PDB file of N, CA and C in Angstrom:
ATOM      1  N   ASN A 607     -98.347 105.613 -93.335  1.00 66.00           N
ATOM      2  CA  ASN A 607     -97.943 106.688 -93.853  1.00 66.00           C
ATOM      3  C   ASN A 607     -97.917 106.653 -95.383  1.00 66.00           C
ATOM      4  N   LEU A 608     -97.833 105.597 -95.990  1.00 62.00           N
ATOM      5  CA  LEU A 608     -97.894 105.619 -97.600  1.00 62.00           C
ATOM      6  C   LEU A 608     -99.336 105.841 -97.982  1.00 62.00           C
ATOM      7  N   ARG A 609    -100.270 105.659 -97.244  1.00 74.00           N
ATOM      8  CA  ARG A 609    -101.742 105.961 -97.466  1.00 74.00           C
ATOM      9  C   ARG A 609    -101.767 107.537 -97.459  1.00 74.00           C
ATOM     10  N   ASN A 610    -101.221 108.146 -96.531  1.00 76.00           N
ATOM     11  CA  ASN A 610    -101.225 109.579 -96.333  1.00 76.00           C
ATOM     12  C   ASN A 610    -100.559 110.297 -97.558  1.00 76.00           C
ATOM     13  N   GLY A 611     -99.322 109.568 -98.111  1.00 77.00           N
ATOM     14  CA  GLY A 611     -98.634 110.289 -98.863  1.00 77.00           C
ATOM     15  C   GLY A 611     -99.394 110.202-100.229  1.00 77.00           C
ATOM     16  N   ILE A 612    -100.005 109.109-100.627  1.00 79.00           N
ATOM     17  CA  ILE A 612    -100.924 108.930-101.664  1.00 79.00           C
ATOM     18  C   ILE A 612    -102.084 109.898-101.724  1.00 79.00           C
ATOM     19  N   GLU A 613    -102.817 110.127-100.475  1.00 80.00           N
ATOM     20  CA  GLU A 613    -103.833 110.909-100.416  1.00 80.00           C
ATOM     21  C   GLU A 613    -103.430 112.385-100.689  1.00 80.00           C
ATOM     22  N   GLN A 614    -102.325 112.829-100.159  1.00 78.00           N
ATOM     23  CA  GLN A 614    -101.818 114.150-100.529  1.00 78.00           C
ATOM     24  C   GLN A 614    -101.579 114.343-101.951  1.00 78.00           C
ATOM     25  N   LEU A 615    -101.046 113.163-102.847  1.00 84.00           N
ATOM     26  CA  LEU A 615    -100.698 113.443-104.164  1.00 84.00           C
ATOM     27  C   LEU A 615    -102.087 113.507-104.989  1.00 84.00           C
ATOM     28  N   VAL A 616    -103.098 113.001-104.413  1.00 85.00           N
ATOM     29  CA  VAL A 616    -104.525 113.228-105.017  1.00 85.00           C
ATOM     30  C   VAL A 616    -105.202 114.325-104.695  1.00 85.00           C
ATOM     31  N   VAL A 617    -105.144 114.651-103.254  1.00 86.00           N
ATOM     32  CA  VAL A 617    -105.993 115.832-102.726  1.00 86.00           C
ATOM     33  C   VAL A 617    -105.173 117.279-103.259  1.00 86.00           C
ATOM     34  N   LEU A 618    -103.977 117.364-103.259  1.00 87.00           N
ATOM     35  CA  LEU A 618    -103.270 118.502-103.554  1.00 87.00           C
ATOM     36  C   LEU A 618    -103.651 119.274-104.802  1.00 87.00           C
ATOM     37  N   PRO A 619    -103.447 118.299-106.041  1.00 89.00           N
ATOM     38  CA  PRO A 619    -103.757 118.766-107.406  1.00 89.00           C
ATOM     39  C   PRO A 619    -105.469 119.032-107.618  1.00 89.00           C
ATOM     40  N   LEU A 620    -106.211 118.236-106.883  1.00 91.00           N
ATOM     41  CA  LEU A 620    -107.665 118.319-106.926  1.00 91.00           C
ATOM     42  C   LEU A 620    -107.944 119.802-106.171  1.00 91.00           C
ATOM     43  N   LEU A 621    -107.412 120.106-105.192  1.00 93.00           N
ATOM     44  CA  LEU A 621    -107.647 121.291-104.441  1.00 93.00           C
ATOM     45  C   LEU A 621    -107.255 122.567-105.267  1.00 93.00           C
ATOM     46  N   PHE A 622    -106.027 122.259-106.093  1.00 95.00           N
ATOM     47  CA  PHE A 622    -105.409 123.410-106.738  1.00 95.00           C
ATOM     48  C   PHE A 622    -106.418 123.448-108.151  1.00 95.00           C
ATOM     49  N   LEU A 623    -106.992 122.512-108.605  1.00 95.00           N
ATOM     50  CA  LEU A 623    -108.097 122.592-109.878  1.00 95.00           C
ATOM     51  C   LEU A 623    -109.335 123.320-109.389  1.00 95.00           C
ATOM     52  N   PHE A 624    -109.641 122.895-108.106  1.00 95.00           N
ATOM     53  CA  PHE A 624    -110.872 123.390-107.620  1.00 95.00           C
ATOM     54  C   PHE A 624    -110.707 124.955-107.274  1.00 95.00           C
ATOM     55  N   LEU A 625    -109.770 125.472-107.008  1.00 96.00           N
ATOM     56  CA  LEU A 625    -109.520 126.856-106.704  1.00 96.00           C
ATOM     57  C   LEU A 625    -109.298 127.618-108.084  1.00 96.00           C
ATOM     58  N   VAL A 626    -108.636 126.932-108.922  1.00 96.00           N
ATOM     59  CA  VAL A 626    -108.550 127.689-110.346  1.00 96.00           C
ATOM     60  C   VAL A 626    -110.102 127.727-111.015  1.00 96.00           C
ATOM     61  N   PHE A 627    -110.950 126.706-110.987  1.00 95.00           N
ATOM     62  CA  PHE A 627    -112.104 126.688-111.508  1.00 95.00           C
ATOM     63  C   PHE A 627    -113.042 127.543-110.738  1.00 95.00           C
ATOM     64  N   PHE A 628    -112.885 127.619-109.339  1.00 93.00           N
ATOM     65  CA  PHE A 628    -113.768 128.471-108.647  1.00 93.00           C
ATOM     66  C   PHE A 628    -113.527 129.819-108.872  1.00 93.00           C
ATOM     67  N   THR A 629    -112.279 130.456-109.200  1.00 94.00           N
ATOM     68  CA  THR A 629    -111.983 131.652-109.116  1.00 94.00           C
ATOM     69  C   THR A 629    -112.419 132.045-110.669  1.00 94.00           C
ATOM     70  N   LYS A 630    -112.254 131.335-111.783  1.00 94.00           N
ATOM     71  CA  LYS A 630    -112.862 131.504-112.976  1.00 94.00           C
ATOM     72  C   LYS A 630    -114.358 131.679-112.893  1.00 94.00           C
ATOM     73  N   MET A 631    -115.070 130.727-112.106  1.00 90.00           N
ATOM     74  CA  MET A 631    -116.600 130.745-112.074  1.00 90.00           C
ATOM     75  C   MET A 631    -117.064 132.263-111.483  1.00 90.00           C
ATOM     76  N   ILE A 632    -116.285 132.740-110.401  1.00 91.00           N
ATOM     77  CA  ILE A 632    -116.719 133.989-109.872  1.00 91.00           C
ATOM     78  C   ILE A 632    -116.405 135.087-110.936  1.00 91.00           C
ATOM     79  N   SER A 633    -115.286 135.107-111.526  1.00 91.00           N
ATOM     80  CA  SER A 633    -115.005 136.080-112.497  1.00 91.00           C
ATOM     81  C   SER A 633    -115.936 136.082-113.554  1.00 91.00           C
ATOM     82  N   LEU A 634    -116.510 134.880-114.095  1.00 88.00           N
ATOM     83  CA  LEU A 634    -117.367 134.972-115.154  1.00 88.00           C
ATOM     84  C   LEU A 634    -118.774 135.401-114.608  1.00 88.00           C
ATOM     85  N   SER A 635    -119.018 135.093-113.470  1.00 89.00           N
ATOM     86  CA  SER A 635    -120.253 135.478-112.837  1.00 89.00           C
ATOM     87  C   SER A 635    -120.427 136.920-112.623  1.00 89.00           C
ATOM     88  N   ILE A 636    -119.282 137.553-112.223  1.00 89.00           N
ATOM     89  CA  ILE A 636    -119.089 138.950-112.084  1.00 89.00           C
ATOM     90  C   ILE A 636    -119.419 139.618-113.450  1.00 89.00           C
ATOM     91  N   ARG A 637    -118.834 139.192-114.390  1.00 87.00           N
ATOM     92  CA  ARG A 637    -118.820 139.865-115.927  1.00 87.00           C
ATOM     93  C   ARG A 637    -120.276 139.785-116.352  1.00 87.00           C
ATOM     94  N   ARG A 638    -121.057 138.477-116.125  1.00 86.00           N
ATOM     95  CA  ARG A 638    -122.306 138.302-116.576  1.00 86.00           C
ATOM     96  C   ARG A 638    -123.137 139.248-115.669  1.00 86.00           C
ATOM     97  N   LEU A 639    -122.971 139.349-114.456  1.00 88.00           N
ATOM     98  CA  LEU A 639    -123.610 140.379-113.620  1.00 88.00           C
ATOM     99  C   LEU A 639    -123.576 141.705-114.251  1.00 88.00           C
ATOM    100  N   HIS A 640    -122.468 142.179-114.374  1.00 86.00           N
ATOM    101  CA  HIS A 640    -122.153 143.491-115.004  1.00 86.00           C
ATOM    102  C   HIS A 640    -122.968 143.696-116.347  1.00 86.00           C
ATOM    103  N   ASP A 641    -122.797 142.598-117.322  1.00 83.00           N
ATOM    104  CA  ASP A 641    -123.618 142.717-118.551  1.00 83.00           C
ATOM    105  C   ASP A 641    -125.179 142.925-118.283  1.00 83.00           C
ATOM    106  N   LEU A 642    -125.655 142.330-117.181  1.00 84.00           N
ATOM    107  CA  LEU A 642    -127.062 142.586-116.986  1.00 84.00           C
ATOM    108  C   LEU A 642    -127.522 143.841-115.949  1.00 84.00           C
ATOM    109  N   GLY A 643    -126.255 144.474-115.866  1.00 83.00           N
ATOM    110  CA  GLY A 643    -126.474 145.916-115.271  1.00 83.00           C
ATOM    111  C   GLY A 643    -126.460 145.815-113.606  1.00 83.00           C
ATOM    112  N   TYR A 644    -125.979 144.520-113.000  1.00 85.00           N
ATOM    113  CA  TYR A 644    -126.190 144.449-111.587  1.00 85.00           C
ATOM    114  C   TYR A 644    -124.608 144.833-111.007  1.00 85.00           C
ATOM    115  N   LYS A 645    -124.654 145.233-109.949  1.00 87.00           N
ATOM    116  CA  LYS A 645    -123.344 145.417-109.079  1.00 87.00           C
ATOM    117  C   LYS A 645    -122.677 144.192-108.661  1.00 87.00           C
ATOM    118  N   THR A 646    -121.480 144.312-108.484  1.00 86.00           N
ATOM    119  CA  THR A 646    -120.509 143.250-108.240  1.00 86.00           C
ATOM    120  C   THR A 646    -120.927 142.464-106.956  1.00 86.00           C
ATOM    121  N   ILE A 647    -121.382 143.100-105.845  1.00 86.00           N
ATOM    122  CA  ILE A 647    -121.766 142.526-104.634  1.00 86.00           C
ATOM    123  C   ILE A 647    -123.017 141.528-104.852  1.00 86.00           C
ATOM    124  N   SER A 648    -123.410 141.625-106.032  1.00 87.00           N
ATOM    125  CA  SER A 648    -124.774 140.617-106.177  1.00 87.00           C
ATOM    126  C   SER A 648    -124.174 139.153-106.234  1.00 87.00           C
ATOM    127  N   VAL A 649    -122.831 139.060-106.701  1.00 87.00           N
ATOM    128  CA  VAL A 649    -122.223 137.635-106.736  1.00 87.00           C
ATOM    129  C   VAL A 649    -122.426 136.964-105.343  1.00 87.00           C
ATOM    130  N   ALA A 650    -122.525 137.684-104.295  1.00 89.00           N
ATOM    131  CA  ALA A 650    -122.634 137.097-102.890  1.00 89.00           C
ATOM    132  C   ALA A 650    -123.951 136.469-102.719  1.00 89.00           C
ATOM    133  N   LEU A 651    -124.899 136.520-103.717  1.00 87.00           N
ATOM    134  CA  LEU A 651    -126.252 135.783-103.597  1.00 87.00           C
ATOM    135  C   LEU A 651    -125.874 134.518-104.139  1.00 87.00           C
ATOM    136  N   LEU A 652    -124.816 134.055-104.786  1.00 85.00           N
ATOM    137  CA  LEU A 652    -124.646 132.715-105.219  1.00 85.00           C
ATOM    138  C   LEU A 652    -124.196 131.926-104.101  1.00 85.00           C
ATOM    139  N   ALA A 653    -123.898 132.510-103.019  1.00 87.00           N
ATOM    140  CA  ALA A 653    -123.479 131.603-101.877  1.00 87.00           C
ATOM    141  C   ALA A 653    -124.571 131.293-100.964  1.00 87.00           C
ATOM    142  N   ILE A 654    -125.809 131.753-101.386  1.00 90.00           N
ATOM    143  CA  ILE A 654    -127.145 131.348-100.548  1.00 90.00           C
ATOM    144  C   ILE A 654    -127.846 130.316-101.065  1.00 90.00           C
ATOM    145  N   PRO A 655    -128.001 129.047-100.603  1.00 89.00           N
ATOM    146  CA  PRO A 655    -128.817 128.106-101.205  1.00 89.00           C
ATOM    147  C   PRO A 655    -130.013 128.393-101.510  1.00 89.00           C
ATOM    148  N   LEU A 656    -130.682 127.940-102.473  1.00 92.00           N
ATOM    149  CA  LEU A 656    -131.707 128.138-103.307  1.00 92.00           C
ATOM    150  C   LEU A 656    -131.732 129.499-104.098  1.00 92.00           C
ATOM    151  N   VAL A 657    -131.278 130.499-103.404  1.00 90.00           N
ATOM    152  CA  VAL A 657    -131.128 131.671-104.151  1.00 90.00           C
ATOM    153  C   VAL A 657    -130.101 131.603-105.435  1.00 90.00           C
ATOM    154  N   ASN A 658    -129.077 130.907-104.989  1.00 89.00           N
ATOM    155  CA  ASN A 658    -128.200 130.596-106.130  1.00 89.00           C
ATOM    156  C   ASN A 658    -128.770 129.968-107.312  1.00 89.00           C
ATOM    157  N   LEU A 659    -129.688 129.000-107.130  1.00 92.00           N
ATOM    158  CA  LEU A 659    -130.517 128.266-108.183  1.00 92.00           C
ATOM    159  C   LEU A 659    -131.067 129.389-109.184  1.00 92.00           C
ATOM    160  N   ILE A 660    -131.772 130.251-108.437  1.00 91.00           N
ATOM    161  CA  ILE A 660    -132.387 131.436-109.124  1.00 91.00           C
ATOM    162  C   ILE A 660    -131.480 132.232-109.754  1.00 91.00           C
ATOM    163  N   MET A 661    -130.482 132.657-109.178  1.00 88.00           N
ATOM    164  CA  MET A 661    -129.531 133.441-109.801  1.00 88.00           C
ATOM    165  C   MET A 661    -128.733 132.830-111.146  1.00 88.00           C
ATOM    166  N   PHE A 662    -128.467 131.446-110.874  1.00 88.00           N
ATOM    167  CA  PHE A 662    -127.852 130.776-112.008  1.00 88.00           C
ATOM    168  C   PHE A 662    -128.918 130.824-113.195  1.00 88.00           C
ATOM    169  N   LEU A 663    -130.252 130.670-113.002  1.00 91.00           N
ATOM    170  CA  LEU A 663    -131.052 130.484-114.040  1.00 91.00           C
ATOM    171  C   LEU A 663    -130.928 132.029-114.599  1.00 91.00           C
ATOM    172  N   MET A 664    -131.082 132.876-113.853  1.00 88.00           N
ATOM    173  CA  MET A 664    -131.278 134.355-114.359  1.00 88.00           C
ATOM    174  C   MET A 664    -129.823 134.548-115.318  1.00 88.00           C
ATOM    175  N   LEU A 665    -128.794 134.211-114.767  1.00 86.00           N
ATOM    176  CA  LEU A 665    -127.496 134.300-115.393  1.00 86.00           C
ATOM    177  C   LEU A 665    -127.290 133.693-116.952  1.00 86.00           C
ATOM    178  N   VAL A 666    -127.929 132.715-116.834  1.00 87.00           N
ATOM    179  CA  VAL A 666    -127.996 131.861-118.147  1.00 87.00           C
ATOM    180  C   VAL A 666    -129.144 132.296-119.261  1.00 87.00           C
ATOM    181  N   SER A 667    -130.120 132.634-118.722  1.00 89.00           N
ATOM    182  CA  SER A 667    -131.242 132.987-119.489  1.00 89.00           C
ATOM    183  C   SER A 667    -131.640 134.293-119.866  1.00 89.00           C
ATOM    184  N   LYS A 668    -131.121 135.338-118.997  1.00 85.00           N
ATOM    185  CA  LYS A 668    -131.714 136.574-119.160  1.00 85.00           C
ATOM    186  C   LYS A 668    -130.703 137.299-120.191  1.00 85.00           C
ATOM    187  N   LYS A 669    -131.377 138.042-121.205  1.00 81.00           N
ATOM    188  CA  LYS A 669    -130.585 138.788-122.226  1.00 81.00           C
ATOM    189  C   LYS A 669    -129.738 140.028-121.456  1.00 81.00           C
ATOM    190  N   GLY A 670    -128.652 140.272-122.001  1.00 77.00           N
ATOM    191  CA  GLY A 670    -127.853 141.307-121.400  1.00 77.00           C
ATOM    192  C   GLY A 670    -128.482 142.723-121.762  1.00 77.00           C
ATOM    193  N   MET A 671    -127.948 143.813-121.408  1.00 76.00           N
ATOM    194  CA  MET A 671    -128.318 145.079-121.642  1.00 76.00           C
ATOM    195  C   MET A 671    -127.982 145.471-122.908  1.00 76.00           C
ATOM    196  N   ILE A 672    -128.598 146.257-123.610  1.00 76.00           N
ATOM    197  CA  ILE A 672    -128.387 146.592-125.087  1.00 76.00           C
ATOM    198  C   ILE A 672    -127.576 147.722-124.818  1.00 76.00           C
ATOM    199  N   GLY A 673    -126.562 148.067-125.510  1.00 75.00           N
ATOM    200  CA  GLY A 673    -125.777 149.226-125.579  1.00 75.00           C
ATOM    201  C   GLY A 673    -124.807 149.322-124.194  1.00 75.00           C
ATOM    202  N   GLU A 674    -124.260 150.726-123.926  1.00 77.00           N
ATOM    203  CA  GLU A 674    -123.355 150.787-122.811  1.00 77.00           C
ATOM    204  C   GLU A 674    -123.942 150.667-121.549  1.00 77.00           C
ATOM    205  N   ASN A 675    -123.389 150.313-120.506  1.00 75.00           N
ATOM    206  CA  ASN A 675    -123.985 150.412-119.305  1.00 75.00           C
ATOM    207  C   ASN A 675    -122.811 151.168-118.113  1.00 75.00           C
ATOM    208  N   ASP A 676    -122.953 150.831-116.801  1.00 78.00           N
ATOM    209  CA  ASP A 676    -121.952 151.519-116.018  1.00 78.00           C
ATOM    210  C   ASP A 676    -120.633 150.871-116.095  1.00 78.00           C
ATOM    211  N   PHE A 677    -120.548 149.599-116.647  1.00 74.00           N
ATOM    212  CA  PHE A 677    -119.430 148.759-116.495  1.00 74.00           C
ATOM    213  C   PHE A 677    -118.675 148.733-117.748  1.00 74.00           C
ATOM    214  N   GLY A 678    -119.162 149.512-118.891  1.00 76.00           N
ATOM    215  CA  GLY A 678    -118.646 149.464-120.447  1.00 76.00           C
ATOM    216  C   GLY A 678    -119.502 149.386-121.416  1.00 76.00           C
ATOM    217  N   ALA A 679    -118.850 149.239-122.609  1.00 75.00           N
ATOM    218  CA  ALA A 679    -119.675 149.011-123.748  1.00 75.00           C
ATOM    219  C   ALA A 679    -120.239 147.589-124.069  1.00 75.00           C
ATOM    220  N   ASP A 680    -121.228 147.553-124.675  1.00 73.00           N
ATOM    221  CA  ASP A 680    -121.855 146.156-124.994  1.00 73.00           C
ATOM    222  C   ASP A 680    -120.930 145.325-125.978  1.00 73.00           C
ATOM    223  N   PRO A 681    -120.239 144.178-125.303  1.00 68.00           N
ATOM    224  CA  PRO A 681    -119.425 143.528-126.257  1.00 68.00           C
ATOM    225  C   PRO A 681    -120.089 142.942-127.673  1.00 68.00           C
ATOM    226  N   ILE A 682    -121.410 142.740-127.603  1.00 68.00           N
ATOM    227  CA  ILE A 682    -122.106 142.335-128.826  1.00 68.00           C
ATOM    228  C   ILE A 682    -121.861 143.325-129.933  1.00 68.00           C
ATOM    229  N   CYS A 683    -122.468 144.505-129.485  1.00 68.00           N
ATOM    230  CA  CYS A 683    -122.228 145.959-130.449  1.00 68.00           C
ATOM    231  C   CYS A 683    -121.001 146.164-130.789  1.00 68.00           C
ATOM    232  N   GLN A 684    -119.958 146.017-130.044  1.00 62.00           N
ATOM    233  CA  GLN A 684    -118.724 146.060-130.529  1.00 62.00           C
ATOM    234  C   GLN A 684    -118.120 145.050-131.647  1.00 62.00           C
ATOM    235  N   LYS A 685    -118.603 143.774-131.443  1.00 60.00           N
ATOM    236  CA  LYS A 685    -118.232 143.017-132.517  1.00 60.00           C
ATOM    237  C   LYS A 685    -119.014 143.108-133.734  1.00 60.00           C
ATOM    238  N   LEU A 686    -120.228 143.678-133.645  1.00 60.00           N
ATOM    239  CA  LEU A 686    -120.950 143.927-134.896  1.00 60.00           C
ATOM    240  C   LEU A 686    -120.461 145.205-135.710  1.00 60.00           C
ATOM    241  N   THR A 687    -119.968 146.189-134.977  1.00 61.00           N
ATOM    242  CA  THR A 687    -119.316 147.449-135.665  1.00 61.00           C
ATOM    243  C   THR A 687    -118.074 147.177-136.193  1.00 61.00           C
ATOM    244  N   GLN A 688    -117.245 146.044-135.851  1.00 59.00           N
ATOM    245  CA  GLN A 688    -115.832 145.960-136.434  1.00 59.00           C
ATOM    246  C   GLN A 688    -115.756 145.281-137.632  1.00 59.00           C
TER     247      GLN A 688
END
């Protein structure tokens, strides 16, 4: 019983941290996809093995759209004009 109690003390905070970081990762991925001009549903490709590696490389290496797109204004242009 003591072992189960200790496991719960370790597992529950780790599960909480995982959920926090997972939701942040999904949120940032969606923002980056929008910056590249892709639809939100494209984030589902991150769940497919091997495809997620290609998507990750694209998200970190591809330059975002210049100017406004369907999801709003270019954040870099906004910073430069202020």
